[in-house]
Amino acid sequence: MRPLVTLPLLLLAGLTTAGSAQSRHDSSAPIDFSAAHQEFDDRAKRVVLSGDVVVRQSEMTLAASRMTIAYSGDIFGGGSPQASRVDASGGVTLTRPDQTARSQYAIYDLNRRVVTMIGGVSLRQSNGNVVNGGRLTFNLDTNRATIDGAATGGAPGSTEAAPGGRVTGRFSVPKRDDK
């Protein structure tokens, strides 16, 4: 059995005011991408992007060496294709306001509005908080993250097993106002 940690993104974001919350991601916003190379396979309904790939949607950015975007509709027939899934591999970085997550692989399921990151996951906030594990799941509708200590939860960029497959982390502590 693997350790499992579920944290609201509010906690992970390290916000300083009690009443504020991480803004909800606009998963209906268009997806913009750039890459060194792209291949369209309209029969298989996918676009393969490679070479410093960057995908942006609203305030979220996903970057990796390679990505495959699955879609429905028709790109070349004058239709309006709808992206349904993004698979990323090779040094994946997910950036949201005040937080950056890194892993070896990621899947963004646009229909479920969930991003799953796998392999040496590290989630870091601008305030210094960090959580490491093997798999990180962001639910963009509920602003919740689930981290588990899968066997691939080593250091970012590595596929070594984490000690005991555990989730590890460090949270900053607010300075006390001594008067």
CSV table of N, CA and C in Angstrom, one decimal:
chain,number,residue,atom,x,y,z
A,1,MET,N,0.8,-1.2,0.0
A,1,MET,CA,0.0,0.0,0.0
A,1,MET,C,0.9,1.2,0.0
A,2,ARG,N,0.6,2.2,-0.9
A,2,ARG,CA,1.4,3.4,-1.0
A,2,ARG,C,0.8,4.5,-0.2
A,3,PRO,N,1.7,5.4,0.4
A,3,PRO,CA,1.2,6.5,1.1
A,3,PRO,C,0.4,7.5,0.1
A,4,LEU,N,-0.6,8.1,0.6
A,4,LEU,CA,-1.4,9.0,-0.3
A,4,LEU,C,-1.6,10.3,0.5
A,5,VAL,N,-1.4,11.4,-0.2
A,5,VAL,CA,-1.6,12.7,0.5
A,5,VAL,C,-2.6,13.5,-0.5
A,6,THR,N,-3.6,14.0,0.1
A,6,THR,CA,-4.5,14.8,-0.7
A,6,THR,C,-4.5,16.2,0.0
A,7,LEU,N,-4.2,17.2,-0.8
A,7,LEU,CA,-4.0,18.6,-0.3
A,7,LEU,C,-4.8,19.5,-1.2
A,8,PRO,N,-5.5,20.5,-0.6
A,8,PRO,CA,-6.1,21.5,-1.4
A,8,PRO,C,-5.0,22.3,-2.0
A,9,LEU,N,-5.2,22.8,-3.3
A,9,LEU,CA,-4.2,23.6,-3.9
A,9,LEU,C,-4.0,24.9,-3.1
A,10,LEU,N,-5.0,25.4,-2.4
A,10,LEU,CA,-4.9,26.5,-1.5
A,10,LEU,C,-3.7,26.3,-0.6
A,11,LEU,N,-3.6,25.2,0.1
A,11,LEU,CA,-2.5,24.9,0.9
A,11,LEU,C,-1.2,24.8,0.1
A,12,LEU,N,-1.2,24.1,-1.0
A,12,LEU,CA,0.0,24.0,-1.8
A,12,LEU,C,0.4,25.3,-2.4
A,13,ALA,N,-0.5,26.2,-2.6
A,13,ALA,CA,-0.1,27.5,-3.2
A,13,ALA,C,0.6,28.4,-2.2
A,14,GLY,N,0.5,28.1,-0.9
A,14,GLY,CA,1.1,28.9,0.1
A,14,GLY,C,0.6,30.3,0.2
A,15,LEU,N,-0.7,30.5,0.0
A,15,LEU,CA,-1.2,31.9,0.0
A,15,LEU,C,-1.1,32.5,1.4
A,16,THR,N,-0.9,33.8,1.5
A,16,THR,CA,-0.7,34.4,2.8
A,16,THR,C,-2.0,35.0,3.4
A,17,THR,N,-3.0,35.2,2.6
A,17,THR,CA,-4.3,35.7,3.2
A,17,THR,C,-5.3,34.5,3.4
A,18,ALA,N,-5.9,34.5,4.5
A,18,ALA,CA,-6.8,33.4,4.8
A,18,ALA,C,-8.0,33.3,3.9
A,19,GLY,N,-8.5,34.4,3.4
A,19,GLY,CA,-9.7,34.4,2.6
A,19,GLY,C,-9.4,34.2,1.1
A,20,SER,N,-8.2,34.2,0.6
A,20,SER,CA,-8.0,34.0,-0.8
A,20,SER,C,-7.8,32.6,-1.2
A,21,ALA,N,-8.0,32.3,-2.5
A,21,ALA,CA,-7.9,30.9,-3.0
A,21,ALA,C,-7.2,30.9,-4.3
A,22,GLN,N,-6.6,29.8,-4.7
A,22,GLN,CA,-6.1,29.7,-6.0
A,22,GLN,C,-7.2,29.8,-7.0
A,23,SER,N,-7.0,30.7,-8.1
A,23,SER,CA,-8.1,30.9,-9.0
A,23,SER,C,-8.4,29.6,-9.8
A,24,ARG,N,-9.6,29.4,-10.1
A,24,ARG,CA,-10.0,28.2,-10.8
A,24,ARG,C,-9.5,28.3,-12.3
A,25,HIS,N,-9.0,27.2,-12.8
A,25,HIS,CA,-8.5,27.1,-14.1
A,25,HIS,C,-9.6,27.1,-15.1
A,26,ASP,N,-9.4,27.9,-16.2
A,26,ASP,CA,-10.4,28.0,-17.3
A,26,ASP,C,-10.1,26.9,-18.3
A,27,SER,N,-10.6,25.7,-18.1
A,27,SER,CA,-10.3,24.6,-19.0
A,27,SER,C,-11.0,24.6,-20.3
A,28,SER,N,-11.9,25.6,-20.5
A,28,SER,CA,-12.6,25.8,-21.8
A,28,SER,C,-11.8,26.8,-22.6
A,29,ALA,N,-10.8,27.4,-22.1
A,29,ALA,CA,-10.0,28.4,-22.9
A,29,ALA,C,-9.3,27.7,-24.0
A,30,PRO,N,-9.0,28.3,-25.1
A,30,PRO,CA,-8.3,27.7,-26.2
A,30,PRO,C,-6.9,27.3,-25.8
A,31,ILE,N,-6.3,26.3,-26.5
A,31,ILE,CA,-5.0,25.8,-26.2
A,31,ILE,C,-4.1,26.3,-27.3
A,32,ASP,N,-3.0,27.0,-26.9
A,32,ASP,CA,-2.0,27.5,-27.9
A,32,ASP,C,-0.8,26.6,-27.7
A,33,PHE,N,-0.1,26.3,-28.8
A,33,PHE,CA,1.1,25.5,-28.7
A,33,PHE,C,2.2,26.0,-29.6
A,34,SER,N,3.4,25.7,-29.3
A,34,SER,CA,4.6,26.0,-30.2
A,34,SER,C,5.5,24.8,-30.0
A,35,ALA,N,6.2,24.5,-31.1
A,35,ALA,CA,7.2,23.3,-31.1
A,35,ALA,C,8.1,23.5,-32.3
A,36,ALA,N,9.2,22.8,-32.2
A,36,ALA,CA,10.2,22.8,-33.3
A,36,ALA,C,9.6,22.0,-34.5
A,37,HIS,N,8.8,21.0,-34.2
A,37,HIS,CA,8.4,20.1,-35.3
A,37,HIS,C,6.9,19.6,-35.0
A,38,GLN,N,6.1,19.5,-36.0
A,38,GLN,CA,4.8,19.0,-35.8
A,38,GLN,C,4.4,18.0,-36.9
A,39,GLU,N,3.6,17.0,-36.5
A,39,GLU,CA,3.1,16.0,-37.5
A,39,GLU,C,1.6,15.9,-37.2
A,40,PHE,N,0.8,16.0,-38.3
A,40,PHE,CA,-0.6,15.8,-38.2
A,40,PHE,C,-1.0,14.5,-38.7
A,41,ASP,N,-1.8,13.7,-38.0
A,41,ASP,CA,-2.3,12.5,-38.5
A,41,ASP,C,-3.8,12.5,-38.3
A,42,ASP,N,-4.5,13.1,-39.3
A,42,ASP,CA,-5.9,13.3,-39.3
A,42,ASP,C,-6.7,12.0,-39.2
A,43,ARG,N,-6.2,10.9,-39.8
A,43,ARG,CA,-6.8,9.7,-39.7
A,43,ARG,C,-6.9,9.1,-38.2
A,44,ALA,N,-5.8,9.3,-37.5
A,44,ALA,CA,-5.7,8.9,-36.1
A,44,ALA,C,-6.2,9.9,-35.2
A,45,LYS,N,-6.5,11.1,-35.7
A,45,LYS,CA,-7.0,12.3,-34.9
A,45,LYS,C,-6.0,12.7,-33.8
A,46,ARG,N,-4.7,12.9,-34.3
A,46,ARG,CA,-3.7,13.3,-33.3
A,46,ARG,C,-2.7,14.2,-34.0
A,47,VAL,N,-2.1,15.1,-33.2
A,47,VAL,CA,-1.0,15.9,-33.6
A,47,VAL,C,0.2,15.6,-32.7
A,48,VAL,N,1.3,15.3,-33.3
A,48,VAL,CA,2.5,15.0,-32.5
A,48,VAL,C,3.5,16.2,-32.6
A,49,LEU,N,3.8,16.7,-31.5
A,49,LEU,CA,4.7,17.9,-31.4
A,49,LEU,C,6.0,17.5,-30.7
A,50,SER,N,7.1,18.0,-31.3
A,50,SER,CA,8.4,17.6,-30.7
A,50,SER,C,9.4,18.8,-30.7
A,51,GLY,N,10.4,18.8,-29.8
A,51,GLY,CA,11.3,19.9,-29.8
A,51,GLY,C,10.9,21.1,-29.0
A,52,ASP,N,11.2,21.1,-27.7
A,52,ASP,CA,10.9,22.3,-26.9
A,52,ASP,C,9.4,22.7,-27.0
A,53,VAL,N,8.5,21.7,-26.8
A,53,VAL,CA,7.1,22.0,-26.9
A,53,VAL,C,6.5,22.8,-25.7
A,54,VAL,N,5.7,23.7,-26.0
A,54,VAL,CA,5.1,24.5,-25.0
A,54,VAL,C,3.6,24.6,-25.4
A,55,VAL,N,2.7,24.2,-24.4
A,55,VAL,CA,1.3,24.3,-24.6
A,55,VAL,C,0.8,25.3,-23.5
A,56,ARG,N,-0.1,26.2,-23.9
A,56,ARG,CA,-0.6,27.2,-22.9
A,56,ARG,C,-2.1,27.2,-23.0
A,57,GLN,N,-2.7,27.2,-21.8
A,57,GLN,CA,-4.2,27.3,-21.7
A,57,GLN,C,-4.5,28.2,-20.5
A,58,SER,N,-5.1,29.3,-20.8
A,58,SER,CA,-5.3,30.3,-19.7
A,58,SER,C,-4.0,30.6,-19.0
A,59,GLU,N,-4.0,30.4,-17.7
A,59,GLU,CA,-2.8,30.7,-16.9
A,59,GLU,C,-1.9,29.5,-16.6
A,60,MET,N,-2.2,28.4,-17.3
A,60,MET,CA,-1.4,27.2,-17.1
A,60,MET,C,-0.5,26.9,-18.4
A,61,THR,N,0.7,26.5,-18.1
A,61,THR,CA,1.7,26.2,-19.2
A,61,THR,C,2.2,24.8,-18.9
A,62,LEU,N,2.2,24.0,-20.0
A,62,LEU,CA,2.8,22.7,-20.0
A,62,LEU,C,3.9,22.7,-21.0
A,63,ALA,N,5.2,22.3,-20.6
A,63,ALA,CA,6.3,22.2,-21.5
A,63,ALA,C,7.0,20.8,-21.4
A,64,ALA,N,7.5,20.3,-22.5
A,64,ALA,CA,8.1,19.0,-22.5
A,64,ALA,C,8.9,18.9,-23.8
A,65,SER,N,9.6,17.8,-23.9
A,65,SER,CA,10.3,17.5,-25.2
A,65,SER,C,9.4,17.1,-26.3
A,66,ARG,N,8.3,16.3,-25.9
A,66,ARG,CA,7.4,15.8,-26.9
A,66,ARG,C,6.0,15.8,-26.3
A,67,MET,N,5.0,16.1,-27.2
A,67,MET,CA,3.6,16.0,-26.8
A,67,MET,C,2.8,15.4,-27.9
A,68,THR,N,1.7,14.7,-27.6
A,68,THR,CA,0.7,14.2,-28.5
A,68,THR,C,-0.6,14.8,-28.1
A,69,ILE,N,-1.3,15.5,-29.0
A,69,ILE,CA,-2.6,16.0,-28.7
A,69,ILE,C,-3.6,15.2,-29.5
A,70,ALA,N,-4.5,14.6,-28.8
A,70,ALA,CA,-5.6,13.8,-29.4
A,70,ALA,C,-6.8,14.8,-29.6
A,71,TYR,N,-7.5,14.7,-30.7
A,71,TYR,CA,-8.6,15.6,-30.9
A,71,TYR,C,-9.8,14.9,-31.6
A,72,SER,N,-10.9,15.5,-31.6
A,72,SER,CA,-12.0,15.1,-32.4
A,72,SER,C,-12.3,16.2,-33.5
A,73,GLY,N,-13.0,15.8,-34.5
A,73,GLY,CA,-13.3,16.8,-35.6
A,73,GLY,C,-12.3,16.6,-36.7
A,74,ASP,N,-12.2,17.6,-37.6
A,74,ASP,CA,-11.4,17.5,-38.8
A,74,ASP,C,-10.6,18.7,-39.0
A,75,ILE,N,-9.3,18.6,-38.9
A,75,ILE,CA,-8.4,19.7,-39.1
A,75,ILE,C,-8.4,20.2,-40.6
A,76,PHE,N,-8.3,19.3,-41.5
A,76,PHE,CA,-8.1,19.7,-42.9
A,76,PHE,C,-9.4,19.8,-43.7
A,77,GLY,N,-10.5,19.3,-43.1
A,77,GLY,CA,-11.8,19.4,-43.9
A,77,GLY,C,-12.6,20.6,-43.6
A,78,GLY,N,-11.9,21.6,-43.0
A,78,GLY,CA,-12.6,22.8,-42.7
A,78,GLY,C,-13.4,22.8,-41.4
A,79,GLY,N,-13.3,21.7,-40.6
A,79,GLY,CA,-14.0,21.6,-39.4
A,79,GLY,C,-13.3,22.3,-38.3
A,80,SER,N,-13.8,22.2,-37.1
A,80,SER,CA,-13.3,22.8,-35.9
A,80,SER,C,-12.8,21.7,-34.9
A,81,PRO,N,-11.6,21.3,-34.9
A,81,PRO,CA,-11.1,20.3,-34.1
A,81,PRO,C,-11.2,20.6,-32.6
A,82,GLN,N,-11.5,19.7,-31.8
A,82,GLN,CA,-11.6,19.9,-30.3
A,82,GLN,C,-10.6,19.0,-29.6
A,83,ALA,N,-9.6,19.5,-28.9
A,83,ALA,CA,-8.6,18.8,-28.2
A,83,ALA,C,-9.3,18.0,-27.0
A,84,SER,N,-8.9,16.8,-26.9
A,84,SER,CA,-9.5,16.0,-25.8
A,84,SER,C,-8.4,15.5,-24.8
A,85,ARG,N,-7.2,15.4,-25.2
A,85,ARG,CA,-6.1,14.8,-24.3
A,85,ARG,C,-4.8,15.3,-24.8
A,86,VAL,N,-3.9,15.6,-23.9
A,86,VAL,CA,-2.5,15.9,-24.2
A,86,VAL,C,-1.6,15.0,-23.4
A,87,ASP,N,-0.8,14.3,-24.1
A,87,ASP,CA,0.2,13.4,-23.5
A,87,ASP,C,1.6,14.0,-23.6
A,88,ALA,N,2.3,14.2,-22.5
A,88,ALA,CA,3.6,14.9,-22.6
A,88,ALA,C,4.7,14.0,-22.0
A,89,SER,N,5.9,14.0,-22.6
A,89,SER,CA,7.0,13.2,-22.1
A,89,SER,C,8.3,13.9,-22.3
A,90,GLY,N,9.3,13.6,-21.4
A,90,GLY,CA,10.6,14.2,-21.5
A,90,GLY,C,10.7,15.5,-20.8
A,91,GLY,N,11.1,15.5,-19.5
A,91,GLY,CA,11.3,16.7,-18.8
A,91,GLY,C,10.1,17.6,-18.7
A,92,VAL,N,9.0,17.1,-18.3
A,92,VAL,CA,7.7,17.8,-18.3
A,92,VAL,C,7.7,18.8,-17.1
A,93,THR,N,7.3,20.0,-17.5
A,93,THR,CA,7.1,21.1,-16.5
A,93,THR,C,5.7,21.7,-16.6
A,94,LEU,N,4.9,21.7,-15.5
A,94,LEU,CA,3.6,22.3,-15.5
A,94,LEU,C,3.7,23.6,-14.6
A,95,THR,N,3.3,24.7,-15.2
A,95,THR,CA,3.4,26.0,-14.4
A,95,THR,C,2.0,26.6,-14.3
A,96,ARG,N,1.7,26.9,-13.0
A,96,ARG,CA,0.4,27.6,-12.7
A,96,ARG,C,0.8,28.7,-11.8
A,97,PRO,N,-0.1,29.7,-11.6
A,97,PRO,CA,0.3,30.8,-10.8
A,97,PRO,C,0.9,30.4,-9.4
A,98,ASP,N,2.1,30.8,-9.1
A,98,ASP,CA,2.7,30.5,-7.8
A,98,ASP,C,3.2,29.1,-7.6
A,99,GLN,N,3.1,28.2,-8.6
A,99,GLN,CA,3.6,26.8,-8.4
A,99,GLN,C,4.1,26.2,-9.7
A,100,THR,N,5.1,25.4,-9.6
A,100,THR,CA,5.7,24.7,-10.7
A,100,THR,C,5.8,23.2,-10.3
A,101,ALA,N,5.4,22.3,-11.2
A,101,ALA,CA,5.5,20.9,-11.0
A,101,ALA,C,6.3,20.3,-12.1
A,102,ARG,N,7.2,19.3,-11.8
A,102,ARG,CA,8.1,18.7,-12.8
A,102,ARG,C,7.9,17.2,-12.6
A,103,SER,N,8.0,16.5,-13.8
A,103,SER,CA,7.9,15.0,-13.8
A,103,SER,C,8.5,14.5,-15.1
A,104,GLN,N,8.5,13.2,-15.3
A,104,GLN,CA,8.9,12.7,-16.6
A,104,GLN,C,7.8,12.6,-17.6
A,105,TYR,N,6.6,12.4,-17.1
A,105,TYR,CA,5.4,12.2,-18.0
A,105,TYR,C,4.2,12.9,-17.4
A,106,ALA,N,3.3,13.3,-18.3
A,106,ALA,CA,2.1,14.0,-17.9
A,106,ALA,C,1.0,13.7,-18.9
A,107,ILE,N,-0.3,13.6,-18.3
A,107,ILE,CA,-1.5,13.4,-19.2
A,107,ILE,C,-2.5,14.5,-18.7
A,108,TYR,N,-2.9,15.3,-19.7
A,108,TYR,CA,-4.0,16.3,-19.4
A,108,TYR,C,-5.2,15.8,-20.1
A,109,ASP,N,-6.2,15.3,-19.3
A,109,ASP,CA,-7.5,14.8,-19.8
A,109,ASP,C,-8.4,16.0,-19.8
A,110,LEU,N,-8.6,16.6,-21.0
A,110,LEU,CA,-9.4,17.8,-21.0
A,110,LEU,C,-10.9,17.6,-20.7
A,111,ASN,N,-11.4,16.4,-21.0
A,111,ASN,CA,-12.8,16.1,-20.8
A,111,ASN,C,-13.0,16.0,-19.3
A,112,ARG,N,-12.1,15.3,-18.5
A,112,ARG,CA,-12.3,15.2,-17.1
A,112,ARG,C,-11.7,16.4,-16.3
A,113,ARG,N,-10.9,17.3,-17.0
A,113,ARG,CA,-10.2,18.4,-16.4
A,113,ARG,C,-9.3,18.0,-15.3
A,114,VAL,N,-8.4,17.0,-15.7
A,114,VAL,CA,-7.5,16.4,-14.7
A,114,VAL,C,-6.1,16.4,-15.4
A,115,VAL,N,-5.1,16.8,-14.7
A,115,VAL,CA,-3.7,16.6,-15.1
A,115,VAL,C,-3.1,15.6,-14.2
A,116,THR,N,-2.5,14.6,-14.7
A,116,THR,CA,-1.8,13.5,-14.0
A,116,THR,C,-0.3,13.6,-14.4
A,117,MET,N,0.6,13.7,-13.4
A,117,MET,CA,2.0,13.8,-13.6
A,117,MET,C,2.6,12.5,-13.0
A,118,ILE,N,3.6,11.9,-13.7
A,118,ILE,CA,4.1,10.6,-13.3
A,118,ILE,C,5.6,10.6,-13.4
A,119,GLY,N,6.3,10.0,-12.4
A,119,GLY,CA,7.7,9.8,-12.5
A,119,GLY,C,8.6,10.9,-12.0
A,120,GLY,N,9.1,10.7,-10.7
A,120,GLY,CA,9.9,11.7,-10.1
A,120,GLY,C,9.3,13.1,-10.0
A,121,VAL,N,8.1,13.1,-9.5
A,121,VAL,CA,7.3,14.4,-9.4
A,121,VAL,C,7.8,15.3,-8.3
A,122,SER,N,7.9,16.5,-8.6
A,122,SER,CA,8.2,17.6,-7.6
A,122,SER,C,7.3,18.7,-7.8
A,123,LEU,N,6.6,19.2,-6.8
A,123,LEU,CA,5.7,20.3,-6.8
A,123,LEU,C,6.3,21.4,-5.9
A,124,ARG,N,6.6,22.6,-6.5
A,124,ARG,CA,7.3,23.6,-5.7
A,124,ARG,C,6.5,24.9,-5.9
A,125,GLN,N,6.3,25.6,-4.7
A,125,GLN,CA,5.6,26.9,-4.7
A,125,GLN,C,6.6,28.0,-4.6
A,126,SER,N,6.2,29.2,-5.0
A,126,SER,CA,7.1,30.4,-5.0
A,126,SER,C,7.5,30.7,-3.6
A,127,ASN,N,6.8,30.3,-2.6
A,127,ASN,CA,7.2,30.6,-1.2
A,127,ASN,C,8.2,29.5,-0.6
A,128,GLY,N,8.6,28.5,-1.5
A,128,GLY,CA,9.6,27.6,-1.0
A,128,GLY,C,9.0,26.2,-0.6
A,129,ASN,N,7.7,26.1,-0.5
A,129,ASN,CA,7.1,24.8,-0.1
A,129,ASN,C,7.4,23.8,-1.2
A,130,VAL,N,7.6,22.6,-0.9
A,130,VAL,CA,7.9,21.5,-1.9
A,130,VAL,C,7.4,20.2,-1.5
A,131,VAL,N,6.8,19.5,-2.4
A,131,VAL,CA,6.3,18.1,-2.1
A,131,VAL,C,6.8,17.2,-3.3
A,132,ASN,N,7.3,16.1,-2.9
A,132,ASN,CA,7.8,15.1,-3.9
A,132,ASN,C,7.1,13.8,-3.8
A,133,GLY,N,6.9,13.1,-4.9
A,133,GLY,CA,6.2,11.8,-4.9
A,133,GLY,C,6.4,11.2,-6.3
A,134,GLY,N,5.6,10.1,-6.5
A,134,GLY,CA,5.7,9.4,-7.7
A,134,GLY,C,4.6,9.8,-8.7
A,135,ARG,N,3.5,10.2,-8.2
A,135,ARG,CA,2.4,10.6,-9.1
A,135,ARG,C,1.6,11.8,-8.4
A,136,LEU,N,1.3,12.8,-9.2
A,136,LEU,CA,0.6,13.9,-8.8
A,136,LEU,C,-0.6,14.1,-9.7
A,137,THR,N,-1.8,14.2,-9.1
A,137,THR,CA,-3.0,14.4,-9.9
A,137,THR,C,-3.7,15.8,-9.5
A,138,PHE,N,-3.8,16.7,-10.5
A,138,PHE,CA,-4.5,18.0,-10.2
A,138,PHE,C,-5.9,17.8,-10.8
A,139,ASN,N,-6.9,18.1,-10.0
A,139,ASN,CA,-8.3,18.2,-10.5
A,139,ASN,C,-8.5,19.7,-10.7
A,140,LEU,N,-8.6,20.2,-11.9
A,140,LEU,CA,-8.7,21.6,-12.2
A,140,LEU,C,-10.1,22.2,-11.9
A,141,ASP,N,-11.1,21.3,-11.7
A,141,ASP,CA,-12.4,21.8,-11.3
A,141,ASP,C,-12.5,22.1,-9.8
A,142,THR,N,-11.9,21.2,-9.0
A,142,THR,CA,-12.0,21.3,-7.6
A,142,THR,C,-10.8,22.0,-6.9
A,143,ASN,N,-9.7,22.3,-7.7
A,143,ASN,CA,-8.5,22.8,-7.2
A,143,ASN,C,-7.9,22.0,-6.1
A,144,ARG,N,-7.9,20.7,-6.3
A,144,ARG,CA,-7.3,19.7,-5.3
A,144,ARG,C,-6.2,18.9,-6.0
A,145,ALA,N,-5.2,18.6,-5.3
A,145,ALA,CA,-4.1,17.8,-5.8
A,145,ALA,C,-3.9,16.6,-4.9
A,146,THR,N,-3.7,15.4,-5.5
A,146,THR,CA,-3.4,14.2,-4.8
A,146,THR,C,-2.0,13.7,-5.2
A,147,ILE,N,-1.2,13.4,-4.2
A,147,ILE,CA,0.2,13.0,-4.4
A,147,ILE,C,0.3,11.6,-3.8
A,148,ASP,N,0.9,10.7,-4.5
A,148,ASP,CA,1.2,9.4,-3.9
A,148,ASP,C,2.7,9.1,-4.1
A,149,GLY,N,3.1,8.2,-3.2
A,149,GLY,CA,4.6,7.8,-3.2
A,149,GLY,C,4.9,6.6,-4.0
A,150,ALA,N,4.4,6.6,-5.3
A,150,ALA,CA,4.7,5.4,-6.1
A,150,ALA,C,6.2,5.2,-6.2
A,151,ALA,N,6.6,4.0,-6.6
A,151,ALA,CA,8.0,3.6,-6.6
A,151,ALA,C,8.9,4.5,-7.5
A,152,THR,N,8.3,5.3,-8.4
A,152,THR,CA,9.1,6.1,-9.2
A,152,THR,C,9.3,7.5,-8.7
A,153,GLY,N,9.0,7.7,-7.4
A,153,GLY,CA,9.0,9.0,-6.8
A,153,GLY,C,10.3,9.5,-6.3
A,154,GLY,N,11.4,9.3,-7.1
A,154,GLY,CA,12.7,9.8,-6.7
A,154,GLY,C,12.8,11.3,-7.0
A,155,ALA,N,14.1,11.7,-7.1
A,155,ALA,CA,14.4,13.1,-7.4
A,155,ALA,C,13.9,13.5,-8.8
A,156,PRO,N,13.5,14.8,-9.0
A,156,PRO,CA,13.1,15.2,-10.3
A,156,PRO,C,14.1,14.8,-11.4
A,157,GLY,N,13.7,14.3,-12.5
A,157,GLY,CA,14.6,13.9,-13.6
A,157,GLY,C,15.1,12.5,-13.4
A,158,SER,N,14.8,11.8,-12.3
A,158,SER,CA,15.3,10.5,-12.1
A,158,SER,C,14.2,9.5,-12.0
A,159,THR,N,14.4,8.3,-12.3
A,159,THR,CA,13.4,7.2,-12.1
A,159,THR,C,13.7,6.3,-11.0
A,160,GLU,N,14.6,6.7,-10.1
A,160,GLU,CA,14.9,6.0,-8.9
A,160,GLU,C,13.7,5.8,-8.0
A,161,ALA,N,13.7,4.8,-7.2
A,161,ALA,CA,12.6,4.6,-6.3
A,161,ALA,C,12.8,5.5,-5.1
A,162,ALA,N,11.7,6.1,-4.6
A,162,ALA,CA,11.8,6.9,-3.4
A,162,ALA,C,11.9,6.0,-2.2
A,163,PRO,N,12.6,6.4,-1.2
A,163,PRO,CA,12.7,5.5,0.0
A,163,PRO,C,11.4,5.1,0.5
A,164,GLY,N,11.1,3.8,0.4
A,164,GLY,CA,9.8,3.2,0.9
A,164,GLY,C,8.6,3.7,0.1
A,165,GLY,N,8.8,4.3,-1.1
A,165,GLY,CA,7.7,4.8,-1.9
A,165,GLY,C,6.9,5.8,-1.2
A,166,ARG,N,7.5,6.7,-0.4
A,166,ARG,CA,6.8,7.7,0.4
A,166,ARG,C,6.8,9.0,-0.3
A,167,VAL,N,5.7,9.8,0.1
A,167,VAL,CA,5.6,11.2,-0.3
A,167,VAL,C,6.5,12.0,0.7
A,168,THR,N,7.3,12.9,0.2
A,168,THR,CA,8.2,13.7,1.0
A,168,THR,C,7.9,15.2,0.7
A,169,GLY,N,8.2,16.1,1.7
A,169,GLY,CA,8.0,17.5,1.4
A,169,GLY,C,8.6,18.4,2.5
A,170,ARG,N,8.5,19.6,2.2
A,170,ARG,CA,8.9,20.7,3.2
A,170,ARG,C,8.0,21.8,3.0
A,171,PHE,N,7.4,22.3,4.1
A,171,PHE,CA,6.5,23.5,4.1
A,171,PHE,C,7.2,24.6,4.9
A,172,SER,N,7.1,25.8,4.4
A,172,SER,CA,7.7,26.9,5.1
A,172,SER,C,6.8,27.3,6.3
A,173,VAL,N,7.4,27.9,7.3
A,173,VAL,CA,6.7,28.3,8.5
A,173,VAL,C,6.7,29.8,8.6
A,174,PRO,N,5.5,30.4,8.8
A,174,PRO,CA,5.5,31.9,8.8
A,174,PRO,C,6.4,32.4,10.0
A,175,LYS,N,7.0,33.5,9.8
A,175,LYS,CA,7.8,34.2,10.8
A,175,LYS,C,6.9,34.7,11.9
A,176,ARG,N,7.3,34.5,13.1
A,176,ARG,CA,6.5,35.0,14.2
A,176,ARG,C,6.8,36.4,14.5
A,177,ASP,N,5.8,37.2,14.8
A,177,ASP,CA,6.0,38.6,15.1
A,177,ASP,C,6.3,38.7,16.6
A,178,ASP,N,7.6,38.7,17.0
A,178,ASP,CA,7.9,38.8,18.4
A,178,ASP,C,8.0,40.3,18.8
A,179,LYS,N,7.1,40.7,19.7
A,179,LYS,CA,7.1,42.1,20.2
A,179,LYS,C,7.5,42.2,21.6
